[in-house]
Coordinates of C-alpha atoms in Angstrom, one line a residue:
M1 CA 36.7 171.6 306.7
T2 CA 38.4 174.3 308.8
I3 CA 41.9 173.3 310.2
S4 CA 42.5 174.9 313.3
I5 CA 45.8 175.3 314.1
S6 CA 47.8 176.0 317.4
R7 CA 48.3 179.0 319.4
E8 CA 51.8 178.4 318.8
E9 CA 51.8 177.6 315.2
R10 CA 49.7 180.9 314.8
I11 CA 52.4 182.7 316.8
R12 CA 55.2 181.6 314.7
A13 CA 53.6 181.9 311.4
I14 CA 52.9 185.8 312.3
K15 CA 56.5 186.3 313.6
D16 CA 57.6 184.8 310.0
S17 CA 55.6 187.0 308.5
F18 CA 56.7 190.0 310.1
H19 CA 60.2 188.5 309.4
Y20 CA 59.6 188.0 305.5
L21 CA 58.0 191.7 305.6
M22 CA 61.1 193.1 307.0
W23 CA 63.1 191.4 304.4
V24 CA 61.0 192.2 301.3
A25 CA 61.0 195.9 302.5
L26 CA 64.8 196.0 302.9
R27 CA 65.0 194.5 299.7
Q28 CA 62.4 197.1 298.1
L29 CA 64.3 200.3 299.4
T30 CA 67.5 198.7 298.3
H31 CA 66.2 198.5 294.4
L32 CA 64.8 202.0 294.9
L33 CA 68.1 203.1 296.0
Q34 CA 70.0 201.8 293.2
P35 CA 69.3 204.7 291.0
F36 CA 70.4 207.1 293.4
G37 CA 73.8 205.4 293.7
L38 CA 73.7 204.7 297.7
T39 CA 73.4 201.4 299.5
F40 CA 71.2 200.7 302.3
P41 CA 74.1 201.6 304.8
Q42 CA 74.7 204.9 303.0
Y43 CA 71.3 205.9 302.8
I44 CA 70.6 205.2 306.8
T45 CA 73.7 207.3 307.5
L46 CA 73.0 210.1 305.0
A47 CA 69.3 210.6 306.0
S48 CA 70.7 210.3 309.8
L49 CA 72.8 213.5 308.9
A50 CA 70.1 215.0 307.3
A51 CA 67.6 215.0 309.6
H52 CA 70.2 216.0 312.4
Q53 CA 71.2 219.1 310.2
Q54 CA 74.6 219.8 312.0
A55 CA 77.9 218.6 312.1
C56 CA 78.1 215.4 314.7
P57 CA 80.7 212.7 315.9
M58 CA 81.6 209.3 314.0
R59 CA 80.7 207.8 317.5
D60 CA 77.1 208.9 317.6
L61 CA 76.7 207.8 314.0
T62 CA 78.1 204.6 314.6
N63 CA 75.3 204.3 317.5
V64 CA 72.4 205.1 315.2
T65 CA 73.2 203.2 312.5
F66 CA 74.2 200.3 314.4
Q67 CA 77.9 200.3 312.5
D68 CA 81.5 199.4 313.8
P69 CA 83.8 202.0 313.5
P70 CA 85.7 201.1 310.4
T71 CA 82.5 200.3 308.6
M72 CA 81.2 203.5 309.3
T73 CA 84.3 205.0 308.0
G74 CA 84.1 203.2 304.9
I75 CA 80.8 204.2 304.3
I76 CA 81.9 208.1 305.2
D77 CA 84.5 207.8 302.9
R78 CA 82.3 206.9 300.0
L79 CA 80.0 209.3 301.0
V80 CA 82.9 212.1 301.0
K81 CA 83.9 210.9 297.6
M82 CA 80.4 211.6 296.2
E83 CA 80.0 215.1 297.8
L84 CA 77.1 214.0 299.9
V85 CA 78.9 214.3 303.5
Q86 CA 81.8 216.3 304.7
R87 CA 84.3 215.6 307.2
S88 CA 86.2 217.9 309.7
R89 CA 87.7 217.7 312.9
S90 CA 86.4 219.0 316.5
E91 CA 87.6 222.5 317.4
V92 CA 87.6 221.5 321.1
D93 CA 89.3 217.7 320.5
R94 CA 91.1 217.4 317.4
R95 CA 90.7 213.6 317.8
I96 CA 87.1 213.6 317.3
V97 CA 85.6 213.3 313.5
L98 CA 83.0 215.3 312.5
V99 CA 80.3 214.7 309.9
E100 CA 77.7 216.3 308.5
A101 CA 75.8 216.2 305.3
T102 CA 76.3 218.7 302.7
P103 CA 73.7 220.4 300.7
A104 CA 73.7 218.3 297.7
G105 CA 73.1 215.2 300.3
M106 CA 70.3 216.7 302.1
N107 CA 68.5 217.5 298.5
L108 CA 69.1 213.5 297.6
V109 CA 67.8 212.5 301.0
K110 CA 64.5 214.6 300.3
R111 CA 64.4 213.4 296.6
I112 CA 64.9 209.6 298.1
N113 CA 61.9 210.5 300.5
A114 CA 59.7 211.6 298.1
E115 CA 59.7 208.6 295.9
M116 CA 59.7 206.1 298.9
V117 CA 56.4 207.8 300.0
Q118 CA 55.1 207.8 295.9
D119 CA 56.2 203.9 296.1
A120 CA 54.0 203.6 299.5
L121 CA 51.1 205.3 298.1
T122 CA 51.4 202.6 295.1
G123 CA 52.1 199.9 297.2
Y124 CA 48.9 200.5 299.7
A125 CA 46.3 201.6 296.4
R126 CA 44.8 198.4 296.7
L127 CA 43.6 198.6 300.4
S128 CA 40.5 200.4 301.0
D129 CA 40.8 203.1 304.1
D130 CA 38.8 200.8 306.5
E131 CA 41.5 198.2 305.4
L132 CA 44.5 200.8 306.1
A133 CA 43.1 201.8 309.5
M134 CA 42.9 198.5 310.5
L135 CA 46.6 197.9 309.2
E136 CA 47.6 200.7 311.2
Q137 CA 46.2 199.9 314.2
L138 CA 47.4 196.3 314.3
F139 CA 51.2 197.6 313.6
T140 CA 50.7 200.3 316.2
H141 CA 49.5 197.5 318.4
K142 CA 52.4 195.1 317.7
L143 CA 55.3 198.4 318.1
R144 CA 53.2 198.9 321.7
M145 CA 53.9 195.3 322.6
H146 CA 57.6 195.3 321.3
V147 CA 58.5 198.7 322.8
G148 CA 57.2 197.6 325.8
R149 CA 58.8 194.4 326.0
Y150 CA 62.6 195.9 324.7
K151 CA 62.3 198.7 327.2
S152 CA 60.8 196.5 330.0
L153 CA 57.9 199.1 330.5
A154 CA 54.6 198.4 332.0
A155 CA 51.7 199.1 330.0
D156 CA 50.6 202.6 331.0
E157 CA 54.1 203.7 329.7
W158 CA 53.7 202.3 326.1
D159 CA 52.1 205.0 324.6
A160 CA 54.8 207.8 326.0
E161 CA 57.6 205.3 324.9
I162 CA 56.4 205.3 321.5
E163 CA 55.7 209.1 321.1
K164 CA 59.6 209.4 321.9
L165 CA 60.4 206.7 319.4
R166 CA 58.5 208.7 316.6
R167 CA 61.1 211.6 317.2
F168 CA 63.6 209.0 316.4
V169 CA 62.6 209.7 312.2
S170 CA 62.8 213.4 312.7
D171 CA 66.3 213.3 314.2
P172 CA 68.1 209.6 314.9
I173 CA 71.1 210.6 316.3
H174 CA 69.9 213.2 318.8
Y175 CA 67.7 210.3 319.7
A176 CA 70.0 208.1 320.5
K177 CA 71.6 210.6 322.5
L178 CA 69.0 210.8 325.0
E179 CA 68.5 207.1 325.0
D180 CA 72.3 206.7 326.2
G181 CA 71.4 209.3 328.7
K182 CA 73.9 212.1 327.2
S183 CA 72.4 215.7 326.4
P184 CA 72.2 216.5 322.9

């Protein structure tokens, strides 16, 4: 005997599963970062700076990492102490604090990213190529739906917005500036 569930119950189960996936993924990443001596917020900050490859104002960094200024100051203080980022003042406006990844910080991000790829390969090893393709298709569809709702876009605009979002990975600070309507 098959028990059918309502559409609302199914959607709630999908939403809950997605939240569980995000929580588990964050826990896995946190564990992966421990041997490198970084917390998740430190890694996101360092990875953003490494991708940007140039000094940026603290304000831009707080925007892209969703941290408040005092928290970001603490994160940067610890990363400076670890010699993974360096801090300077703007030549144009001395009130502006600039931060950038050091070569050691950039190398650490490369090592961590390589480890994350290996971890993902191991994690998905049990899936067939067909299952991977289906999972990719479902996640892409879910991403399109959420981006469309978040940005209030028509369906024919979703793919262009997804392509813009994919650029986030290559340089989140630059992407966030474009999203805020500022020139990079």
